[in-house]
Amino acid sequence: MSKRIAEGVDRLSTLPEPLLHHIMSHFSFEQVVYYSVLCKKWMQAAHSLPSIKYNEMHYEMGKREKILEFLERLLLKRHVELTNITDFGMRLQIWQDRVALVDRCLSYVIVSNVKELRLEGLCYWDDRSWRYNVPQFVLSAKTIEVLELTGFKLELRRIDLKLPSLKRLCLMRVFADERVLENLIAGSPLIEYLKVDICDGFRRLELSNLNKLRKIKVFSHVYNCDLKQVDINALHVDSVTISLPFAQFEINAANCKSLRRLKLCMVSIVDEWLCREISKLPALEYLSIMDCHRLERVKISSPSLKHLIIGGLNLVEVKIDTPNLSRFEYMGDIIPFSLNDLALAESDLHFYSENCDLQWFVKYTELLAKFHQISKALFLHSNGGENVIIPAELRRIQRPPCPVIKHIDFTITDEDKGFPISQLVDGLLWICPHAMSITIQYEFGLFDKFCFLMNNWKSLEKIVPLLKIKQEAETCIIKFSYKKRFIYDEETRCCSHSLPVSCWKHCIKEVDIDHIIQSLGKVQIVETYNFEDEILEKIAGISRYEPEL
Amino acid sequence: MSKLGQAKRIIFLKTADGQLFEVDEPVAMEFEIVKSFFDENEDAADDTVVPLPNVSAEPLAGIIEFCKAHVEFRANGAAGKDEVKKFNAEYIKEKSNEQLKELILAANYLNIKEMLDFLTETIANRLKNKSVEYVRAFFGIENDFTPQEEEAVRKEYEWAFEGVDED
C-alpha cells in the first residue's frame, strides 16, 4: 500500500460531488462526519449528502446525547440551507425526555423533502406502557415515498392523514389505533407495498380501493395479537402473505383477478372457503397453506396453479385438481391424497407422525410410490430420520416405493432425534434402490451436508447431471461403483424376494463420500472418503459434526 | 474480441482518444448509455459506431473486462457467489487510486450501476478506519483548511474523533 501514498495529485476531490456522495453512501454517520475534515470539497459534499443514517447503537452510552444533539444541529442547518435530504434513517431509544428533540429532528427532515424515511424506536414489544407517538406531520408529508416505522405508536387526535406520494409502507412492532391506520392507508392512494409485522392495537385491517397495491404482507407470531381480521379487495394485488394466528381472512376473489401468490399461515379459514375462493383466482400460480388449524379436507381446483404447499396437523384429506402444477410440497401425517393426473417436476414431502408403527410405514411407502410415479424429482424430509428407517418386516413383504429414481434429497430438520448416517443410507437405498446419488442434509442453522452420488457401472454419461448437483449444492460426491448387474441372486439371503434386483449391499463395489460442513454460507470443512468394503460400517464411522452451542 | 458464429452481434465503441472497441452485444448493453443509444436509434445500422467522448481507452478496457466477467457469471447462475467476490477482489487489487478514479468517472458516464456501486464501495473501504492524515496522504488530498479552520471543525466534530485508531 505504501507505494501508492503521496502520489501528489489529488485523486478523489476532483470527482464531481454526486460521486463523492456515492462514496459516502458506503459510510456510517460518524465516518461521514469524520472524513468531512479532509478538505473543503469533502466537507461541502458531506453537508449536502442526500442520505443520513443515524444508528444510536453504534455509540457508547456516554456519547449518545452529544451525538444526538449534533444530529439535530446538522438537520437544522440542512433545513436552513435548503439542501434536500432524500433518505433519512434514525434508530434510537426514545423516552419522554427525548420526545421534543426527536419531534424537531423529524420536522427538519420532513421540510427537507424527504422521500425515504426509516425510523426505529428501540423498545421491547412486551412493554406496552409507553412508546413514541409518531407526529401528525410525518403522516401527512407530501414527499414521502417510503415509510418504515418500527417500535412506535400511531395515536392521533386529528386523523386527516395524507401521504400522497407513499409507495411503500412498513409497520413493525407498531401499536396503531384502528382509525388512524384506516385513515393512513386510505390517504395513501399510490401505495404499492404494505407490510404489517407484529403490530397491535387494531382488530381489523381492511385493504380496499387501493388500485396500485401489489404486495401485502401481514405477520404476527403473537397469539394474543389484537388483529383478528384481514380483508383484501384490491384490484391489482399480485402477492399476499398472511401469517396471523386465528385471524379471519377474506379476499374478494372476484376483484383480485391478478393475484399470483397467496400464502396463508395459521389463519382461520375453513374447507368450503378454500375450495370456493381458490377456484375464483384465475392468475394464481403459488399457493401455500400452512398450519391453518380449521382446515381438514383441502380441496383445490385451479388450472393456473404451479406451486402448491400444504401443511398442518389437523388435515385429514387432500384433493387437488391442478393440471399445471409443477411443484407440490406437503408437511403432515399420512392422509389420503387424490391427485388428478398430475405430472410434477418436484415433490417435496415431509411425513411425520407421533406413532410410526408398521401400519403407518405401509401407508407411507404406498404414498411415496404414488408420488414417485408422478414426479421427476423427490425431496424427502424428516424430523430425525425416523421415516426412512423402514422396518425389516416391511422390507421383506413390500417392494421399494421408488425403484427408478436417480437422485434423492433428504433433509433432517430436528437434530435431537438423529439416526446414524449408515442407517439413513441403508433406509434410503431401500426406498430408492440403485439411486445414483443421495444428499443428506442436516438443518441446524449450520449446514452439515452429505451428498452420495452413486455411479451405475455402465453409464458414465449419467454422471453428467450429477456435476450440476455438485455445483449448486457445493457438496460432496459419493460414487458407487457396482460389481455386476443388479439381478436378484437366490444365494444372497438377505435380499428379499420382493426385490426385483439384489439389494445394494451385494452389488456395490466402491463408494466415494465428500462430507462438507458449511456455516454462514461458506464451506468450512470438507472431508473425503473412499470405501471398498464394509461400506455401511465405514459410513457409520464418519463422525458427525457437532455444532458448538 | 473474437467473433463466434454469425448470430453474435458486435457493438462498435469509439473512445475520446480515438480508439475503436469491438464489444459483444450483451456486454455493451450493460452500459446504460449504449443501451439507450440503440433504444433511441432503433434503425441504427449494425456497424454504427457509438461515440464515447468522455471515456478514454484505458478505463474502457478495464470496464469491458469487468462487465464481460459479470455477464458470464449471471449466465452461469453464479451471481452473488464466492467466485464473483474472488474475481472482484482480484480485479481491484492492482488498481491504483488514479485508475480507480478514472474507472469511477467512466462507469458513471456509461451509467453502469452495479460497477459504480462496487467501485465506490472499494474506495470507501480503502478509507475506512484510516486517519484523516493517512487518507490525505494516500489519496493526495490537499488540505485547504487553515490550521484555525481545521481546529474549529475538529472541535465541533469532537465526538467523531474520539476513539479513532490513527494508523
mmCIF file of C-alpha atoms in Angstrom, chain A residues 29 166 170-171 212 216 268 338 361 363-364 496:
data_model
loop_
_atom_site.group_PDB
_atom_site.id
_atom_site.type_symbol
_atom_site.label_atom_id
_atom_site.label_comp_id
_atom_site.label_asym_id
_atom_site.label_seq_id
_atom_site.Cartn_x
_atom_site.Cartn_y
_atom_site.Cartn_z
ATOM 1 C CA PHE A 29 -22.921 8.512 10.011
ATOM 2 C CA LEU A 166 -46.353 6.961 -0.490
ATOM 3 C CA CYS A 170 -43.769 -0.977 6.555
ATOM 4 C CA LEU A 171 -45.062 -1.010 10.098
ATOM 5 C CA LYS A 212 -51.758 0.359 -7.062
ATOM 6 C CA ILE A 216 -49.281 -7.270 1.031
ATOM 7 C CA SER A 268 -58.807 -19.257 10.495
ATOM 8 C CA SER A 338 -56.341 -37.526 -4.531
ATOM 9 C CA PHE A 361 -44.989 -47.373 7.251
ATOM 10 C CA LYS A 363 -49.243 -46.382 4.052
ATOM 11 C CA TYR A 364 -46.165 -44.235 3.930
ATOM 12 C CA SER A 496 -35.732 -60.134 -0.067
#
